[in-house]
Short mmCIF file of C-alpha atoms in Angstrom, two decimals:
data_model
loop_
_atom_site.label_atom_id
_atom_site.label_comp_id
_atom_site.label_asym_id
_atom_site.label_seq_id
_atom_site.Cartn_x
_atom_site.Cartn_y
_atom_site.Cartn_z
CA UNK A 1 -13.70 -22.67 -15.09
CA UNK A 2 -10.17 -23.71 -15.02
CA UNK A 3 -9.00 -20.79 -17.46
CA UNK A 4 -11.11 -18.31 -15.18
CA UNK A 5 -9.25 -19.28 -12.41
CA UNK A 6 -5.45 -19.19 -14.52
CA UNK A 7 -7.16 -15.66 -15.32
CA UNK A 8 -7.81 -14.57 -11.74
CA UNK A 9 -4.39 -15.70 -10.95
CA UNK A 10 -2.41 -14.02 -13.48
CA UNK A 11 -3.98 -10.75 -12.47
CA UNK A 12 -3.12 -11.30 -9.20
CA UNK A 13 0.16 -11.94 -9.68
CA UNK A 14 0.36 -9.01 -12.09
CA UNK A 15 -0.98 -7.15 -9.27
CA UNK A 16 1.64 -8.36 -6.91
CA UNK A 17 4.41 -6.71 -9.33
CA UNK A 18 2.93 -4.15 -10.14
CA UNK A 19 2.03 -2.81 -6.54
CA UNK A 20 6.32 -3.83 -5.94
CA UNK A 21 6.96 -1.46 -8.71
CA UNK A 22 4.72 1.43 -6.88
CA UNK A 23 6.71 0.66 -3.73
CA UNK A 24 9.95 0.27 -4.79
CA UNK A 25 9.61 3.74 -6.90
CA UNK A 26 8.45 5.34 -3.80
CA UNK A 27 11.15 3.74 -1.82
CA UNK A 28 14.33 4.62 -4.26
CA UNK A 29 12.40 8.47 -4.29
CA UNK A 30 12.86 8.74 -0.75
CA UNK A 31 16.16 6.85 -0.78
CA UNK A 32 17.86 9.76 -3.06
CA UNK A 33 15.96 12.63 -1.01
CA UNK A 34 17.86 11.08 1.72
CA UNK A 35 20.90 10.78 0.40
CA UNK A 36 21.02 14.10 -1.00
CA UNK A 37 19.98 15.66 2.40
CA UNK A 38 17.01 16.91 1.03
CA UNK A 39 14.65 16.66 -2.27
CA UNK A 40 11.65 15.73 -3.51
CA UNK A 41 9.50 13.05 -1.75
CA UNK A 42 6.75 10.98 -3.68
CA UNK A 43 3.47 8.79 -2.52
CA UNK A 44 2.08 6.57 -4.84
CA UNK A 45 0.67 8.72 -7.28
CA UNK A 46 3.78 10.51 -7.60
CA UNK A 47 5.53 7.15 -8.21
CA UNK A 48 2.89 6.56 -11.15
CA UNK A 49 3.77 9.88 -12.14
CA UNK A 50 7.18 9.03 -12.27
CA UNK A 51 6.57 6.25 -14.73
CA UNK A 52 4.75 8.54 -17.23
CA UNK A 53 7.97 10.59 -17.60
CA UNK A 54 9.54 7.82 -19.21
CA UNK A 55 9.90 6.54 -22.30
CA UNK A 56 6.58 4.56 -23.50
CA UNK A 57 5.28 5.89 -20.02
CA UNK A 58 1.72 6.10 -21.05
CA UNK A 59 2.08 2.41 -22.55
CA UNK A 60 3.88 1.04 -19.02
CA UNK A 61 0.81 2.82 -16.99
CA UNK A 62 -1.73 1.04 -18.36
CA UNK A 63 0.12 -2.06 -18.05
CA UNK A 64 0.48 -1.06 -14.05
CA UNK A 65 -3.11 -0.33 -14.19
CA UNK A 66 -4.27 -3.51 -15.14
CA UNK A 67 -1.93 -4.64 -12.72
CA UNK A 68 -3.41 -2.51 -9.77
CA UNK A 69 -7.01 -3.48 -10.93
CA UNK A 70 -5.93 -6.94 -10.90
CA UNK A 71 -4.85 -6.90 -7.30
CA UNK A 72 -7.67 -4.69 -6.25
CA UNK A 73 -10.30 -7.74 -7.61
CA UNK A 74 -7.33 -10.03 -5.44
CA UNK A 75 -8.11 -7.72 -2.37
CA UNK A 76 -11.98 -8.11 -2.77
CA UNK A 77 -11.76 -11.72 -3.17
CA UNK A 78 -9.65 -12.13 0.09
CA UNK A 79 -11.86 -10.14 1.76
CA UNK A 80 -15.38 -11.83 0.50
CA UNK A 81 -14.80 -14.87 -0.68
CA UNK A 82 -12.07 -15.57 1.82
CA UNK A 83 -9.76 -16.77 -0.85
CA UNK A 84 -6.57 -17.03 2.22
CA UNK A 85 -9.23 -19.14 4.41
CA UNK A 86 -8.82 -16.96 7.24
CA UNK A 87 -11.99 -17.95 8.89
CA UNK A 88 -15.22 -15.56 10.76
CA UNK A 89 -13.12 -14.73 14.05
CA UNK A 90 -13.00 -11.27 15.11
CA UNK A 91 -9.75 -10.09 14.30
CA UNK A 92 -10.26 -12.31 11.17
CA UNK A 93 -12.88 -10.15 9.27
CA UNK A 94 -10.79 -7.11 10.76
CA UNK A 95 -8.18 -8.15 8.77
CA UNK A 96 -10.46 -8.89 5.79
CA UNK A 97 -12.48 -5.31 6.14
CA UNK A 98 -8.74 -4.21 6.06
CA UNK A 99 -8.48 -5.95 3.02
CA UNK A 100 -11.59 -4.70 1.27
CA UNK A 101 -10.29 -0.91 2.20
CA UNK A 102 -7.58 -2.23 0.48
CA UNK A 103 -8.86 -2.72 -2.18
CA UNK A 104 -10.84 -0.07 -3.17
CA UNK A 105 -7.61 2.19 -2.36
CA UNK A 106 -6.71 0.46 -5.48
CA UNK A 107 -9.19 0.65 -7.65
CA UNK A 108 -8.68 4.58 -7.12
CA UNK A 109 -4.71 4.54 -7.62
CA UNK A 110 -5.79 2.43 -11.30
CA UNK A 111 -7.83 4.64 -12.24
CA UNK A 112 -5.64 7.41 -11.53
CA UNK A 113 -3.03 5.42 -13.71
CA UNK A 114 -5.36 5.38 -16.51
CA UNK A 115 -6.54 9.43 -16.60
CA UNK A 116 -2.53 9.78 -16.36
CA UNK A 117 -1.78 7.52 -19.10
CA UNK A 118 -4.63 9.16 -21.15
CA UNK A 119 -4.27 12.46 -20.29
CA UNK A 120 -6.90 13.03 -17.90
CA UNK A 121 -4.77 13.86 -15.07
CA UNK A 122 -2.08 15.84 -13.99
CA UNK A 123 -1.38 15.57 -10.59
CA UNK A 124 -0.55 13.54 -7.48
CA UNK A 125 -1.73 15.62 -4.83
CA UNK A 126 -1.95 12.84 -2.11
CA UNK A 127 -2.35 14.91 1.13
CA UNK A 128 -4.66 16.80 -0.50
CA UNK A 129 -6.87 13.99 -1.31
CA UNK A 130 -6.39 12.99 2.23
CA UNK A 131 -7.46 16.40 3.36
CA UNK A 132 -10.27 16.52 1.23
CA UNK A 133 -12.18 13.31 2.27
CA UNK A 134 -10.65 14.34 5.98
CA UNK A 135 -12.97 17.55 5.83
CA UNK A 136 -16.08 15.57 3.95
CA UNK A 137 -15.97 13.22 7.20
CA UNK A 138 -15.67 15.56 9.30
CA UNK A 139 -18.63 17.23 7.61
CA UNK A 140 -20.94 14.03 8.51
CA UNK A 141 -23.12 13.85 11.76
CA UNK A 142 -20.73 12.04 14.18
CA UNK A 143 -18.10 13.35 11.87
CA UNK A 144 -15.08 13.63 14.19
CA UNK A 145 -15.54 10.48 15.58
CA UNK A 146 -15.55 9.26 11.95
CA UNK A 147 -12.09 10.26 11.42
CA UNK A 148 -10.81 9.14 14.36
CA UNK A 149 -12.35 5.72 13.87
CA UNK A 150 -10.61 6.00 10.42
CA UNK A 151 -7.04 6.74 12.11
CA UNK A 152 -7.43 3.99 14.74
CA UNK A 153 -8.43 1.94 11.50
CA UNK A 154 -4.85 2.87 10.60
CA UNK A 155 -2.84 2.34 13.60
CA UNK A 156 -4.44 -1.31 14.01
CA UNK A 157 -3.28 -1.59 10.37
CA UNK A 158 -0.04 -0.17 11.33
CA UNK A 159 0.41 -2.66 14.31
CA UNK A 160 -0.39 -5.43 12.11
CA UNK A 161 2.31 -4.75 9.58
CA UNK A 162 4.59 -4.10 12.68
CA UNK A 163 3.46 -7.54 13.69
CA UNK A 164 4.72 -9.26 10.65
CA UNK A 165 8.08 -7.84 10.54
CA UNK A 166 8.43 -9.38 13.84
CA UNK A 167 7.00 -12.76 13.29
CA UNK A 168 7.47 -13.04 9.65
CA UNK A 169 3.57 -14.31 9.68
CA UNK A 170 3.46 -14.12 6.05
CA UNK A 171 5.98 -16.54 4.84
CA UNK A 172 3.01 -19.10 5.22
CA UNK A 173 1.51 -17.40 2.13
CA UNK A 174 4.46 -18.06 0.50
CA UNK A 175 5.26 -21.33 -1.76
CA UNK A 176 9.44 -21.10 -2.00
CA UNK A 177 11.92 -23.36 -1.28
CA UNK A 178 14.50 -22.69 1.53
CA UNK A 179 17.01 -20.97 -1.04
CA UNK A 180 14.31 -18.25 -2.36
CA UNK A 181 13.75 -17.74 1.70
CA UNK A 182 16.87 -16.65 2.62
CA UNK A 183 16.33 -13.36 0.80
CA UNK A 184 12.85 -13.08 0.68
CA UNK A 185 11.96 -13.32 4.07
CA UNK A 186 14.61 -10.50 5.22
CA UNK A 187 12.79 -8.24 2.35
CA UNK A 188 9.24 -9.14 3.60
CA UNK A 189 10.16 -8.09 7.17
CA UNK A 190 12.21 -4.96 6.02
CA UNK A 191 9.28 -4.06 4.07
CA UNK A 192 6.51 -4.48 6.68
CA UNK A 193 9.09 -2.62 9.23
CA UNK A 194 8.93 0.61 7.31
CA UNK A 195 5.02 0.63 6.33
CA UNK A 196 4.77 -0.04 9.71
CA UNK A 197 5.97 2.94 10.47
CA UNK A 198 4.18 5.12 7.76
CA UNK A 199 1.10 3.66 8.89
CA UNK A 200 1.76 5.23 11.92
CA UNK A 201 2.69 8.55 11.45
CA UNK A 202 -0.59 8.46 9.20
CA UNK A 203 -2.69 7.50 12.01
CA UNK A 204 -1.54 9.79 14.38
CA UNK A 205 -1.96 12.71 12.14
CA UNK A 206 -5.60 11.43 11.11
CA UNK A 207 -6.05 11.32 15.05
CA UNK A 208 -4.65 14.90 15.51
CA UNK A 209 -7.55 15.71 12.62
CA UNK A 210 -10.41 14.40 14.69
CA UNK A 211 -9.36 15.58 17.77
CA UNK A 212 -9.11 19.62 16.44
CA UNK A 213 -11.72 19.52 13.68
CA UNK A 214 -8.80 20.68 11.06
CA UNK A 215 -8.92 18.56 8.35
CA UNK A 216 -5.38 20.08 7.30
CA UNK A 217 -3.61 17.70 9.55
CA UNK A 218 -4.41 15.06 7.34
CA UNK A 219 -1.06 13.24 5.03
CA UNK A 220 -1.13 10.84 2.43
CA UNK A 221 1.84 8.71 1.82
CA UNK A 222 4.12 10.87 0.98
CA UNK A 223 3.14 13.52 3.52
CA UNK A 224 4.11 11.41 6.10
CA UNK A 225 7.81 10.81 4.81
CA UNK A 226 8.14 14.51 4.78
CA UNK A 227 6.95 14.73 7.96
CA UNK A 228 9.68 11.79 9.37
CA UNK A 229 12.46 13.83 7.04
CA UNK A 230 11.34 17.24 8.95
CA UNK A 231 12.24 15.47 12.27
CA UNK A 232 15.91 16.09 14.17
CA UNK A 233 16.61 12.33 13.85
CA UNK A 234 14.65 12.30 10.65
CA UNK A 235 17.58 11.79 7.88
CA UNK A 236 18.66 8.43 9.52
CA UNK A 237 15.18 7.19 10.25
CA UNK A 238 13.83 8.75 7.04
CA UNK A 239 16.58 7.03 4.79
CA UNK A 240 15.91 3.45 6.61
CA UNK A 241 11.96 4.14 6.12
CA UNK A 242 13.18 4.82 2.33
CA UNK A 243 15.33 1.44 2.09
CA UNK A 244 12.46 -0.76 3.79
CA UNK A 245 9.99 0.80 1.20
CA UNK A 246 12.11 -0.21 -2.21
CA UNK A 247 12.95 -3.87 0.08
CA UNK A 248 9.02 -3.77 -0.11
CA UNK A 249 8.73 -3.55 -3.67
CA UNK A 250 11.00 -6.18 -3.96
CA UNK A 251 9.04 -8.32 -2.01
CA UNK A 252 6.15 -8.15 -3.77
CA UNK A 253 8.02 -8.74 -7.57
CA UNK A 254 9.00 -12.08 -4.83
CA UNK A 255 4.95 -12.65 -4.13
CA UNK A 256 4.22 -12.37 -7.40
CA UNK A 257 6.31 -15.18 -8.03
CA UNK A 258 5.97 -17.13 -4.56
CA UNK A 259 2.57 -16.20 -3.22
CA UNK A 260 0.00 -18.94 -2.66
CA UNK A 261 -3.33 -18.29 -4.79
CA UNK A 262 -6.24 -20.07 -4.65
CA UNK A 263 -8.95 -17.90 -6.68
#
């Protein structure tokens, strides 16, 4: 039981860095599209994507997918065993249905990582995965109101994350001394600051979906950095988006080391 439970942790913790790596990819992406005044912008998949271009790529994909799969089977514990101790209140098992989305979002991105790594994929085409399950819903009885349950899913999400920039709620997850806080706290907050705001630009155009029926409204990721880099304030905004992403990542290489897990 004991080595189970190192087990569980290590691939949690694995998780942790390897869901930082994702992040801080798609953050330093962004960060030279801004820079530049223009470029390429990347979601997750093109972040994994980025990985396979490298040297031993295939070899340090499969390594990030165990590490994904690892923090996806972290996700589904939190959300059905209760492994943070949350508790049964309402917003409670929102935050743990949040977590279980969570975590089947990563199952997908690992297995993604392995058809890469193996040659069974060749693309990252985010939005359009976001359009295509946008139109399936929408092709369901009720199926508008489907995808606009699914954007409000978002925007609560979106809140939430906006939530813990402000309060800093998650530094009672961490275990670190008051010298590792210093720097990891200001990351943490960074980090939830800018998917805060992806979240939200997600949600609205998920909302915009429902409400016209067009399930080409729909972004992933990286469709809605383009989107905040198309807008007439968008360089400044879009570059600090692009610096709180890569602080992100750098968070989580600090939860992998600091983060409190009880499997």
């Amino acid at each position: 039981m004991e080595a189970r439970r190192r087990g569980l942790e290590w691939l949690a913790r694995l998780g942790y860095a390897a869901r930082g790596l994702v992040s801080l990819l798609v953050g330093l992406i962004a960060l030279l599209a801004a820079v530049n005044g223009g470029g390429e912008v990347a979601g997750s998949k093109g972040a994994l994507q980025a990985i396979f271009t490298q040297p031993w790529g295939s070899a340090m994909l499969l390594v990030v997918a165990l590490g994904l799969f690892g923090f996806a089977l972290w996700r589904a514990m939190q959300s059905l065993a209760d492994a943070d101790r949350r508790g049964t209140g309402w917003g409670a098992l929102a935050a743990r249905a949040g977590q279980l989305v969570s975590s089947v979002i990563y199952v997908s991105l690992g297995i993604f990582a392995v058809n890469l790594a193996i040659g069974a994929a060749s693309g990252g085409a985010e939005d359009q995965a976001a359009r295509d399950w946008t139109r399936w819903l929408l092709a369901q009885p009720f199926g508008r109101w489907l995808v606009g349950a699914v954007g409000l899913a978002i925007l609560g999400a979106g809140l939430g994350m906006g939530a813990k920039a402000f309060t800093a709620s998650f530094r009672r997850h961490l275990a670190c001394g008051p010298g590792a806080a210093e720097w990891v706290i200001p990351l943490g907050r960074a980090g939830y600051a800018a998917r805060a705001v992806v979240f939200l630009i997600i949600s609205a155009f998920l909302i915009i979906a429902a409400l016209q029926a067009d399930p080409s409204e729909a972004r992933g990721l990286g469709g809605a950095l383009v989107a905040l880099q198309a807008q007439p304030f968008g360089r400044t905004a879009f570059g600090l988006v692009a610096l709180g992403l890569a602080a992100f990542g750098a968070f989580e290489f600090a939860e992998a080391r600091y983060r409190r897990i009880a499997p």
